[in-house]
């Protein structure tokens, strides 16, 4: 038995940390998969509850130096994380700034300060061992676990600097860099504080969704309206929602007419008209009328809760390109440790080789001191190399872009379920569109009927179709309700996908469905063929009724294209993407709809089970295919396409069907999803480039002694912040 849980991970500071937590979880007996997201500080774990418990998972992670928070109530709020990061930084500043002031006064000879080495060590100790105790703790645990991370580099740099002051007290001829150790830790803590603030800003989109819900609800109890906390509402309650109030939970309108602002979940700015029988979504805002709503879903079952869960899953997932960064960060810290040791030894063993570099740099770099002895130079260069090279930026490059981008998508009704789709989108050249509910409104209605004078014809057809789930059958049922048709009992019912249904009424077998189904069932269709074919040329679909070798009649059903379909398809063409339509309709009807929508290529008469074959055929031609459908009968094709986009509407959203779901159901969202995914992937590439480029340039400079350790640490912190800020620039994207 497999079970999946998501939990917060506290204490991670770099990509090596997330790699260590992942490794720890995967080594735990009973764990099948573990995906740890550094930016979002989450772990998604697939495990066997019969072998290992969540508490045992938390204990394993704790032994590796981190904290796995299973109980969401125990999670630290973003504000508390930020407060703790700020307090650690402030404490470090309180000791570092006075120490720096005294060091500068002493260095420039303004006046002699006795016992300066003791003072520098005194100011450094609380910074390194109190403010930086978390760094030292994680460094020790990661070394013990043979998985060194960024904290090891910072801790070794700070302790190595501090050791020069201690060595000086015992008469070792070395420049005192002890206060540099405090400055390294202070800059590191500043970087972590700014990073926490930026992460909080990046995750604000998903947190804002969680806060959208109503705090109170007005329900009818014992014939009277009472106000209760929204958390106390139950399925079956009748909620009274006045103009301007939030709908407390998902439900259906019992009575009342109003318009509802659903922009927070669909991205559509215009209010949606609601009347009796219409579904409504919790947390959306009622407009100008009073609505009485019967609650159908509460808590984790509501659409908003599902939406938040979907975005969190996407943010916890990995884009394939991240595998490159993971491989690099897995060996990065050990390599840097080796380079730092080599730098130290080279400066110690071959001091003359670096003299020319030091003398050349002395004219324009103030910290390049030709008079520094070999040990001091070796410590200086090795410490700078340690702290300049950090895998943080590499580890944040992908998850930060995904976090920001998925939050933007959520606000526009684009739910990215599978992060892999983000990378695949860059190569998409073909969009295969299902017709009903995707290009058209998916609300077919009966426009006319002809049963050749048989007064019972429609009653028989409606009775047979009452057991079918096909959208055209739904149109027949709705028409039957409007006519107050008396439905007859049906026995031996069976459905034939893509063709129609059959069953017995009063002992006689009847067939209902397409004209082709009539022919295959042995019914003569000559009397009605011409009228049906002419109607098909106008985009109408026919549902026919036959029995005993004779076709008894038909109804014609229309399904208008969505108002935005033509414009959406035009924009896809402009962006170099080829739109194609696939439908089970006959050739003439398909051609009419395709022409209305502006689609040049279409496939007609395709059964639901054959759509996956069409997807595979297009892929075999070298096309990169997006399949767009309603997420139910198109599920195999959605799964088989390079990227599957499920068209969803309101609370009936088909979350599990595709890689991406469009909440509002508008075809324009397909172009928006492609544009957003490409923008996210472009940011990922930018982030990775700058992270690699930064290290490629900075490490040699540090090894040559051209970077002061404090400046090196500041640059390292800035590289991570730069990745976060670059990801936040995604918020400027215009999807419309």
XYZ file of C-alpha atoms in Angstrom:
736
model
C 0.000 0.000 0.000
C 1.305 3.435 -0.938
C 0.492 6.732 0.713
C 1.682 10.240 -0.042
C 2.233 13.023 2.463
C 3.556 16.552 2.183
C 5.472 18.117 5.043
C 7.485 21.212 5.805
C 11.253 20.888 6.158
C 12.906 23.380 8.488
C 16.622 24.186 8.602
C 17.544 23.867 4.915
C 19.823 26.615 3.610
C 21.146 25.351 0.273
C 20.733 22.760 -2.450
C 23.067 20.382 -0.620
C 20.660 20.506 2.344
C 17.674 19.495 0.208
C 19.805 16.766 -1.381
C 20.756 15.478 2.084
C 17.114 15.381 3.255
C 16.131 13.600 0.029
C 18.931 11.054 0.479
C 17.963 10.480 4.123
C 14.326 9.832 3.224
C 15.147 7.525 0.319
C 17.441 5.468 2.570
C 14.570 4.984 5.025
C 12.941 1.567 4.674
C 9.420 1.880 3.253
C 9.962 5.098 1.281
C 9.381 4.802 -2.492
C 9.828 8.423 -3.568
C 11.004 11.633 -1.910
C 10.983 15.035 -3.564
C 12.369 17.893 -1.466
C 11.875 21.461 -2.673
C 14.409 23.968 -1.298
C 12.579 27.137 -2.343
C 9.228 26.047 -0.955
C 10.785 24.141 1.983
C 8.490 21.178 1.376
C 8.958 17.438 1.075
C 6.597 15.203 -0.899
C 7.020 11.605 0.306
C 5.514 8.415 -1.145
C 5.792 5.627 1.443
C 4.287 2.402 2.757
C 2.471 3.142 6.047
C 2.707 -0.555 6.900
C 6.504 -0.310 7.023
C 7.256 3.202 8.233
C 5.226 5.846 10.060
C 5.334 9.626 9.536
C 6.838 9.962 13.009
C 9.694 7.631 12.028
C 10.270 9.666 8.880
C 10.475 12.824 10.997
C 12.965 11.125 13.351
C 15.204 10.073 10.440
C 15.246 13.620 9.081
C 15.939 15.039 12.540
C 19.017 12.820 12.865
C 20.347 14.350 9.643
C 20.116 17.822 11.177
C 16.765 19.083 9.897
C 13.165 19.072 11.038
C 10.298 17.397 9.174
C 7.011 18.981 10.276
C 4.221 16.451 9.701
C 1.547 18.350 11.623
C 0.640 21.469 9.641
C -0.429 23.188 12.849
C 3.176 22.970 14.038
C 4.545 24.701 10.931
C 6.294 27.991 11.523
C 4.383 30.834 9.848
C 6.280 32.800 7.198
C 6.238 35.822 9.494
C 7.894 33.853 12.315
C 10.606 32.514 9.990
C 11.300 36.038 8.821
C 11.355 37.360 12.397
C 13.896 34.740 13.492
C 16.124 35.433 10.487
C 15.947 39.161 11.240
C 16.784 38.695 14.923
C 19.831 36.545 14.146
C 21.071 39.194 11.740
C 20.462 42.078 14.161
C 22.377 40.315 16.944
C 25.288 39.783 14.562
C 25.254 43.449 13.518
C 25.277 44.614 17.153
C 28.713 43.023 17.628
C 30.147 43.273 14.122
C 29.669 47.023 13.517
C 31.529 48.207 16.685
C 34.267 45.676 15.980
C 34.626 46.938 12.392
C 34.798 50.524 13.637
C 37.597 49.731 16.088
C 39.418 47.650 13.451
C 39.375 50.542 10.947
C 40.520 53.053 13.576
C 43.370 50.755 14.551
C 44.234 49.830 10.946
C 44.589 53.440 9.736
C 46.559 54.417 12.825
C 44.172 57.108 14.034
C 45.116 56.012 17.541
C 46.504 52.866 19.105
C 44.001 50.480 20.673
C 45.541 48.174 23.260
C 44.642 44.479 23.223
C 43.112 44.851 19.763
C 43.393 41.132 19.012
C 41.474 40.314 22.196
C 38.760 42.817 21.232
C 38.404 41.422 17.706
C 38.103 37.890 19.060
C 35.639 39.109 21.713
C 33.412 40.772 19.131
C 33.621 37.733 16.820
C 32.760 35.004 19.322
C 29.044 35.913 19.894
C 28.514 36.457 16.179
C 29.996 33.106 15.156
C 28.807 30.979 18.078
C 25.447 32.597 18.963
C 24.044 34.225 15.811
C 25.756 31.593 13.678
C 25.094 28.572 15.889
C 22.606 27.189 13.376
C 25.262 27.370 10.670
C 27.787 25.538 12.869
C 25.240 22.891 13.877
C 24.237 22.076 10.315
C 27.881 22.130 9.222
C 28.810 19.571 11.880
C 25.847 17.300 11.107
C 26.402 17.431 7.357
C 30.094 16.563 7.758
C 29.166 13.714 10.104
C 26.712 12.489 7.481
C 29.339 12.790 4.715
C 27.110 15.247 2.867
C 28.760 18.684 3.260
C 26.657 21.690 2.255
C 26.917 25.448 2.140
C 26.992 25.699 5.934
C 30.304 23.803 5.916
C 31.854 26.427 3.631
C 30.607 29.313 5.788
C 31.549 27.616 9.068
C 35.043 26.699 7.884
C 35.587 30.199 6.498
C 34.470 31.833 9.747
C 36.388 29.434 12.019
C 39.529 29.649 9.887
C 39.383 33.439 10.129
C 38.811 33.300 13.885
C 41.733 30.874 14.273
C 44.165 33.491 12.918
C 43.391 35.719 15.894
C 43.881 32.825 18.296
C 47.138 31.833 16.599
C 48.335 35.425 16.860
C 47.816 35.364 20.617
C 50.193 32.390 20.787
C 52.841 34.180 18.742
C 52.188 32.638 15.317
C 53.162 35.224 12.642
C 49.821 35.566 10.822
C 47.565 38.528 10.046
C 44.565 38.662 12.372
C 41.410 37.954 10.334
C 39.238 37.056 13.321
C 36.765 39.896 12.759
C 36.527 38.833 9.104
C 34.953 35.617 10.427
C 32.246 37.663 12.166
C 31.699 39.717 9.019
C 31.354 36.543 6.925
C 28.646 35.224 9.249
C 26.909 38.618 9.357
C 26.803 38.891 5.570
C 25.571 35.312 5.380
C 22.761 36.048 7.844
C 21.859 39.210 5.918
C 21.611 37.109 2.761
C 19.416 34.546 4.524
C 17.158 37.308 5.885
C 16.741 38.941 2.456
C 16.229 35.508 0.933
C 13.493 34.679 3.453
C 11.777 37.983 2.696
C 11.970 37.365 -1.054
C 10.734 33.774 -0.681
C 7.800 35.036 1.338
C 6.977 37.453 -1.445
C 7.277 34.695 -4.041
C 4.918 32.362 -2.160
C 2.419 35.131 -1.455
C 0.218 34.034 -4.362
C -0.579 30.650 -2.867
C -0.908 32.079 0.654
C -3.283 34.708 -0.703
C -5.469 31.944 -2.153
C -5.636 30.282 1.254
C -6.717 33.572 2.828
C -9.476 34.234 0.300
C -12.023 32.096 2.123
C -14.892 33.602 4.083
C -14.379 33.890 7.839
C -18.073 33.685 8.775
C -21.215 32.238 7.215
C -24.898 33.033 7.578
C -26.967 29.820 7.545
C -30.610 28.915 8.015
C -31.124 26.904 11.217
C -34.611 26.091 12.556
C -36.148 28.608 10.188
C -33.923 31.488 11.333
C -30.702 32.978 9.968
C -27.716 32.567 12.281
C -24.098 33.630 11.818
C -21.457 30.982 12.453
C -17.710 30.606 11.753
C -17.184 29.458 8.160
C -15.338 26.400 9.479
C -18.576 25.249 11.129
C -20.600 25.036 7.924
C -21.742 21.539 6.899
C -22.847 19.803 3.711
C -26.578 20.347 3.258
C -26.691 23.703 5.051
C -28.500 26.555 3.336
C -26.220 29.606 3.318
C -27.625 33.089 2.817
C -25.206 35.321 0.928
C -26.013 39.007 0.604
C -24.540 41.437 -1.959
C -20.816 41.993 -1.476
C -20.350 38.963 0.800
C -18.126 35.962 0.132
C -19.725 32.606 -0.593
C -18.679 30.464 2.405
C -18.186 27.138 0.589
C -18.928 25.277 -2.648
C -22.586 24.704 -3.378
C -25.551 25.135 -5.703
C -28.016 28.024 -5.829
C -31.361 27.021 -4.298
C -33.041 30.334 -5.077
C -32.145 33.864 -5.976
C -30.474 35.585 -8.923
C -27.198 37.452 -8.833
C -23.826 37.897 -10.472
C -20.719 36.411 -8.846
C -17.138 37.631 -9.152
C -15.105 34.454 -9.769
C -11.918 36.219 -10.883
C -9.882 34.901 -7.955
C -10.171 31.339 -9.320
C -10.790 31.787 -13.039
C -8.830 34.946 -13.839
C -11.899 36.275 -15.675
C -12.670 39.887 -14.724
C -16.372 39.858 -15.680
C -18.929 38.621 -13.104
C -20.837 35.419 -13.909
C -24.645 35.383 -13.749
C -26.047 32.811 -11.309
C -29.573 31.455 -10.920
C -31.292 28.471 -9.295
C -29.448 25.232 -10.100
C -26.098 26.880 -10.916
C -22.957 25.814 -9.062
C -20.966 28.379 -7.079
C -17.434 28.287 -5.696
C -16.519 29.067 -2.107
C -14.597 32.330 -1.488
C -15.987 34.015 -4.622
C -17.873 37.281 -4.090
C -21.606 37.711 -4.532
C -22.723 40.684 -6.590
C -26.054 42.481 -6.579
C -28.612 39.948 -5.380
C -29.293 37.673 -2.412
C -28.429 34.009 -2.995
C -29.630 31.005 -1.015
C -27.003 28.319 -1.513
C -27.149 24.648 -0.565
C -23.629 23.646 0.530
C -22.271 20.594 -1.311
C -18.584 20.573 -0.321
C -16.590 21.746 2.686
C -12.996 21.754 3.954
C -10.425 19.921 1.868
C -13.043 18.887 -0.715
C -13.783 22.435 -1.884
C -12.522 23.737 -5.183
C -10.300 26.337 -3.505
C -8.655 23.672 -1.319
C -8.059 21.476 -4.377
C -6.629 24.446 -6.244
C -4.201 25.264 -3.417
C -3.186 21.604 -3.137
C -2.549 21.415 -6.879
C -0.347 24.525 -6.890
C 1.607 23.237 -3.880
C 2.176 19.905 -5.643
C 3.441 21.723 -8.735
C 5.777 23.863 -6.642
C 7.118 20.768 -4.884
C 7.805 18.996 -8.184
C 10.890 19.184 -10.367
C 11.471 20.336 -13.921
C 13.810 17.879 -15.750
C 16.471 20.564 -16.262
C 16.823 20.705 -12.475
C 18.507 17.298 -12.614
C 21.580 19.055 -14.027
C 21.711 21.485 -11.103
C 21.146 18.632 -8.635
C 24.061 16.656 -10.070
C 26.332 19.703 -9.896
C 25.356 20.633 -6.339
C 25.830 17.021 -5.248
C 29.575 17.291 -5.889
C 29.988 21.069 -5.670
C 30.815 21.503 -1.975
C 33.341 18.621 -1.782
C 35.044 19.985 -4.912
C 35.229 23.501 -3.425
C 36.644 22.106 -0.189
C 39.317 20.358 -2.227
C 40.050 23.535 -4.215
C 40.330 25.598 -1.011
C 42.817 23.144 0.493
C 44.783 23.190 -2.762
C 44.752 27.025 -2.786
C 46.040 27.111 0.803
C 48.851 24.660 0.027
C 49.889 26.381 -3.214
C 50.136 29.794 -1.505
C 52.133 28.219 1.313
C 54.467 26.134 -0.868
C 54.941 28.539 -3.765
C 54.547 32.053 -2.296
C 56.822 33.623 -4.901
C 54.523 32.488 -7.713
C 51.779 34.781 -6.424
C 53.990 37.793 -5.723
C 53.550 39.222 -9.208
C 49.746 38.968 -8.956
C 49.704 40.603 -5.502
C 52.016 43.431 -6.569
C 50.040 44.041 -9.767
C 46.737 44.166 -7.843
C 48.106 46.331 -5.021
C 47.797 49.463 -7.119
C 44.010 49.230 -7.455
C 42.777 46.689 -4.873
C 43.151 48.035 -1.316
C 43.245 44.611 0.357
C 46.049 43.303 -1.885
C 49.021 43.671 0.481
C 52.493 42.716 -0.861
C 53.839 42.803 2.697
C 51.549 40.002 3.894
C 53.433 36.826 4.873
C 52.769 33.490 3.084
C 50.564 32.033 5.860
C 48.374 35.125 5.917
C 48.045 35.098 2.118
C 47.214 31.392 2.136
C 44.470 31.845 4.765
C 43.154 34.940 2.962
C 42.810 33.187 -0.436
C 41.521 29.881 0.977
C 38.814 31.565 3.090
C 37.705 33.715 0.128
C 37.477 30.578 -2.033
C 35.437 28.786 0.625
C 32.802 31.490 1.025
C 32.543 32.698 -2.584
C 31.557 29.284 -3.918
C 28.083 28.349 -2.785
C 25.553 26.104 -4.537
C 22.625 28.168 -3.201
C 21.976 30.008 -6.454
C 22.081 26.729 -8.414
C 19.670 25.091 -6.001
C 17.208 27.989 -6.120
C 17.357 28.602 -9.881
C 14.602 26.173 -10.885
C 12.243 25.929 -7.872
C 12.028 29.719 -7.426
C 10.953 30.229 -11.050
C 8.412 27.402 -10.748
C 7.108 28.803 -7.449
C 6.555 32.293 -8.816
C 5.235 31.109 -12.178
C 2.745 28.606 -10.769
C 1.430 31.288 -8.404
C 0.893 33.632 -11.354
C -0.841 30.826 -13.227
C -3.159 30.137 -10.292
C -4.287 33.774 -10.263
C -5.138 33.498 -13.968
C -6.973 30.178 -13.692
C -4.022 28.148 -15.057
C -3.183 25.248 -12.749
C 0.136 23.564 -13.558
C -0.165 20.032 -12.203
C 3.005 18.578 -13.695
C 6.147 20.769 -13.638
C 7.639 18.704 -16.488
C 5.106 20.385 -18.776
C 6.926 23.698 -18.250
C 10.013 22.375 -19.998
C 8.122 20.476 -22.705
C 6.108 23.562 -23.655
C 9.130 25.250 -25.218
C 9.081 22.758 -28.137
C 5.312 22.576 -28.745
C 4.307 23.152 -32.384
C 0.857 21.511 -32.579
C -2.286 21.952 -30.490
C -4.901 19.225 -30.936
C -8.298 20.501 -29.823
C -11.311 18.427 -28.889
C -14.458 20.058 -30.282
C -17.255 19.700 -27.741
C -16.660 21.788 -24.628
C -13.284 23.001 -25.870
C -13.933 24.899 -29.098
C -17.691 24.915 -28.569
C -19.558 25.862 -25.400
C -20.259 22.224 -24.568
C -23.901 23.093 -23.886
C -25.723 21.462 -26.805
C -29.447 22.108 -27.170
C -32.181 20.665 -29.378
C -33.032 23.030 -32.235
C -35.595 20.910 -34.115
C -37.080 17.415 -34.375
C -38.639 15.257 -37.118
C -40.280 11.915 -36.362
C -42.355 11.675 -39.532
C -45.645 12.176 -37.753
C -44.913 9.577 -35.064
C -46.166 11.324 -31.902
C -44.396 8.870 -29.614
C -41.020 9.177 -31.380
C -39.467 11.796 -29.136
C -40.784 10.130 -25.974
C -39.051 6.891 -26.992
C -35.809 8.702 -27.853
C -35.783 10.665 -24.586
C -36.488 7.510 -22.575
C -33.548 5.726 -24.186
C -31.181 8.693 -23.797
C -32.026 9.186 -20.124
C -29.442 6.499 -19.313
C -26.643 7.900 -21.469
C -23.866 10.221 -20.234
C -23.080 11.682 -23.671
C -23.412 15.509 -23.972
C -25.905 15.126 -26.864
C -28.009 12.846 -24.671
C -27.988 15.584 -22.065
C -29.437 18.005 -24.643
C -32.232 15.518 -25.366
C -32.978 15.118 -21.652
C -33.096 18.898 -21.103
C -35.501 19.257 -24.036
C -37.625 16.460 -22.589
C -37.832 18.297 -19.260
C -38.940 21.495 -21.012
C -41.731 19.512 -22.727
C -42.720 17.643 -19.550
C -42.077 14.385 -21.406
C -43.081 11.215 -19.582
C -40.078 8.893 -19.666
C -40.621 5.156 -20.129
C -38.689 2.360 -18.393
C -35.749 0.879 -20.328
C -34.293 -2.619 -20.032
C -31.209 -4.307 -21.520
C -29.569 -0.888 -21.981
C -26.112 -0.759 -23.555
C -23.869 2.008 -24.866
C -21.518 1.793 -27.861
C -18.834 4.519 -27.546
C -18.776 6.943 -30.446
C -21.937 5.536 -32.012
C -24.968 5.466 -29.723
C -27.076 3.436 -27.323
C -29.597 0.616 -27.470
C -32.221 -0.838 -25.183
C -35.694 -2.317 -24.894
C -38.853 -0.334 -24.190
C -42.006 -2.371 -23.713
C -40.196 -5.438 -25.050
C -39.187 -3.732 -28.326
C -35.527 -2.951 -29.040
C -34.633 0.600 -30.073
C -31.389 2.225 -31.230
C -30.433 5.873 -30.696
C -27.373 7.678 -31.964
C -25.621 8.719 -35.159
C -26.778 8.100 -38.703
C -23.923 5.604 -39.075
C -25.206 3.722 -36.011
C -28.650 3.548 -37.604
C -27.162 1.957 -40.725
C -25.040 -0.483 -38.749
C -28.072 -1.501 -36.652
C -29.945 -2.379 -39.843
C -32.320 0.605 -40.009
C -33.347 2.103 -43.369
C -32.405 5.792 -43.334
C -33.282 6.944 -46.889
C -36.290 9.008 -45.771
C -34.185 11.252 -43.497
C -30.642 11.054 -44.957
C -30.742 14.202 -47.127
C -32.191 16.428 -44.367
C -29.611 15.203 -41.842
C -26.699 15.652 -44.243
C -27.835 19.202 -45.072
C -28.089 19.989 -41.348
C -24.614 18.546 -40.801
C -23.274 21.011 -43.363
C -24.520 23.782 -41.077
C -22.757 22.349 -38.033
C -25.782 20.614 -36.507
C -25.569 17.132 -35.000
C -28.329 14.569 -35.378
C -29.471 12.036 -32.777
C -31.516 9.414 -34.587
C -34.002 6.783 -33.402
C -34.468 3.410 -35.091
C -36.208 0.094 -34.485
C -37.118 -3.048 -36.404
C -35.097 -2.113 -39.474
C -36.670 1.345 -39.777
C -35.425 4.785 -38.778
C -38.256 6.484 -36.890
C -36.905 10.058 -36.795
C -34.284 12.382 -35.349
C -33.575 15.550 -33.419
C -31.046 18.187 -34.502
C -28.720 19.578 -31.859
C -26.628 22.725 -32.028
C -23.565 23.635 -29.996
C -22.229 27.150 -30.566
C -18.519 27.869 -30.579
C -17.264 29.831 -27.596
C -17.025 33.601 -28.104
C -13.253 33.602 -27.666
C -12.425 30.481 -29.712
C -11.738 32.195 -33.051
C -9.495 34.850 -31.450
C -7.649 32.245 -29.380
C -6.969 30.109 -32.440
C -5.810 33.140 -34.411
C -3.273 33.941 -31.686
C -2.009 30.358 -31.653
C -1.371 30.609 -35.399
C 0.417 33.940 -34.954
C 2.753 32.349 -32.415
C 3.755 29.664 -34.933
C 1.617 26.863 -33.478
C -0.630 24.728 -35.698
C -4.139 24.211 -34.250
C -6.035 21.044 -35.250
C -9.536 19.905 -34.306
C -10.589 16.341 -33.510
C -14.232 15.280 -33.165
C -16.543 12.321 -33.406
C -18.855 14.360 -35.654
C -19.228 13.545 -39.328
C -17.073 15.257 -41.949
C -19.571 17.961 -42.951
C -20.419 19.025 -39.392
C -16.745 19.047 -38.421
C -15.828 21.135 -41.470
C -18.474 23.722 -40.576
C -17.276 24.127 -36.955
C -13.626 24.174 -38.023
C -14.399 26.894 -40.563
C -16.228 28.990 -37.958
C -13.297 28.672 -35.546
C -10.656 29.390 -38.191
C -9.054 25.927 -38.070
C -7.576 24.601 -41.322
C -6.823 21.010 -40.272
C -9.380 18.740 -38.606
C -10.108 15.058 -38.015
C -13.761 13.913 -38.096
C -15.459 10.692 -37.056
C -12.778 9.932 -34.448
C -13.981 7.725 -31.600
C -12.853 8.645 -28.050
C -10.616 5.588 -27.871
C -8.947 6.470 -31.180
C -7.794 9.947 -30.139
C -4.687 8.552 -28.459
C -3.807 6.855 -31.747
C -4.077 10.200 -33.534
C -1.799 11.800 -30.929
C 0.793 9.045 -31.424
C 0.584 9.403 -35.216
C 1.247 13.140 -35.016
C 4.158 12.522 -32.656
C 5.566 9.942 -35.083
C 5.555 12.693 -37.730
C 7.924 14.638 -35.498
C 5.334 16.993 -34.007
C 5.332 18.125 -30.379
C 1.670 17.850 -29.418
C -0.510 19.539 -26.825
C -3.849 17.786 -26.432
C -6.693 19.963 -25.166
C -9.873 18.293 -23.954
C -12.452 18.124 -21.199
C -10.318 15.820 -19.066
C -12.845 12.989 -18.894
C -13.394 11.060 -22.163
C -10.165 12.537 -23.547
C -8.046 11.251 -20.654
C -5.968 8.710 -22.654
C -5.108 11.337 -25.286
C -4.321 13.913 -22.589
C -1.932 11.476 -20.932
C -0.345 10.379 -24.206
C 0.342 13.873 -25.572
C 3.589 15.687 -24.840
C 1.464 18.009 -22.701
C -2.180 17.490 -21.783
C -4.342 20.531 -21.028
C -7.682 19.791 -19.373
C -10.508 22.256 -19.879
C -12.239 22.634 -16.532
C -15.264 24.614 -15.432
C -15.964 25.560 -11.824
C -16.147 22.764 -9.269
C -16.310 20.052 -11.951
C -12.654 20.645 -12.798
C -10.894 17.489 -14.014
C -7.684 17.952 -12.043
C -6.256 14.495 -12.588
C -6.673 14.411 -16.362
C -3.916 16.642 -17.698
C -0.590 18.260 -16.941
C -2.272 21.677 -16.911
C -5.882 22.572 -16.128
C -7.682 25.707 -17.288
C -10.204 26.598 -14.608
C -12.306 29.018 -16.655
C -12.668 26.685 -19.634
C -11.864 29.400 -22.180
C -9.722 28.403 -25.141
C -7.654 31.585 -24.758
C -6.152 29.933 -21.689
C -4.286 27.480 -23.933
C -2.211 30.286 -25.413
C -1.785 31.832 -21.984
C -0.576 28.508 -20.534
C 1.956 28.088 -23.336
C 3.182 31.673 -22.932
C 3.482 31.321 -19.148
C 5.295 27.979 -19.340
C 7.796 29.329 -21.864
C 8.383 32.398 -19.680
C 9.005 30.208 -16.617
C 11.467 28.021 -18.507
C 13.256 31.087 -19.878
C 13.705 32.333 -16.292
C 15.041 28.936 -15.229
C 17.672 29.070 -17.989
C 18.606 32.647 -17.043
C 18.938 31.697 -13.383
C 21.099 28.672 -14.137
C 23.297 30.653 -16.529
C 24.019 33.396 -14.013
C 24.582 30.876 -11.208
C 27.131 28.944 -13.276
C 28.697 32.116 -14.711
C 29.060 33.669 -11.258
C 30.987 30.681 -9.912
C 33.059 30.344 -13.075
C 34.333 33.923 -12.671
C 34.400 34.259 -8.875
C 36.294 31.104 -7.860
C 39.482 31.871 -9.866
C 39.500 35.461 -8.569
C 39.234 34.229 -4.986
C 41.932 31.599 -5.515
C 44.300 34.284 -6.836
C 43.772 36.333 -3.669
C 41.971 39.139 -5.530
C 38.750 38.918 -3.490
C 38.477 39.927 0.151
C 36.646 37.165 2.094
C 33.967 39.620 3.269
C 33.315 40.833 -0.280
C 33.315 37.206 -1.428
C 30.622 36.344 1.137
C 28.583 39.406 0.138
C 28.819 38.411 -3.526
C 27.769 34.863 -2.661
C 24.705 36.111 -0.797
C 23.842 38.469 -3.644
C 23.989 35.622 -6.206
C 21.175 33.800 -4.389
C 19.127 36.960 -3.955
C 19.651 37.777 -7.637
C 18.143 34.408 -8.618
C 15.103 35.113 -6.441
C 14.651 38.667 -7.736
C 15.031 37.488 -11.327
C 12.304 34.900 -10.719
C 10.057 37.572 -9.226
C 10.342 39.501 -12.504
C 7.971 36.878 -13.912
C 5.209 38.877 -12.260
C 5.594 41.440 -15.039
C 4.388 38.995 -17.678
C 1.197 39.942 -19.509
C -0.785 36.860 -20.463
C -3.683 38.652 -22.097
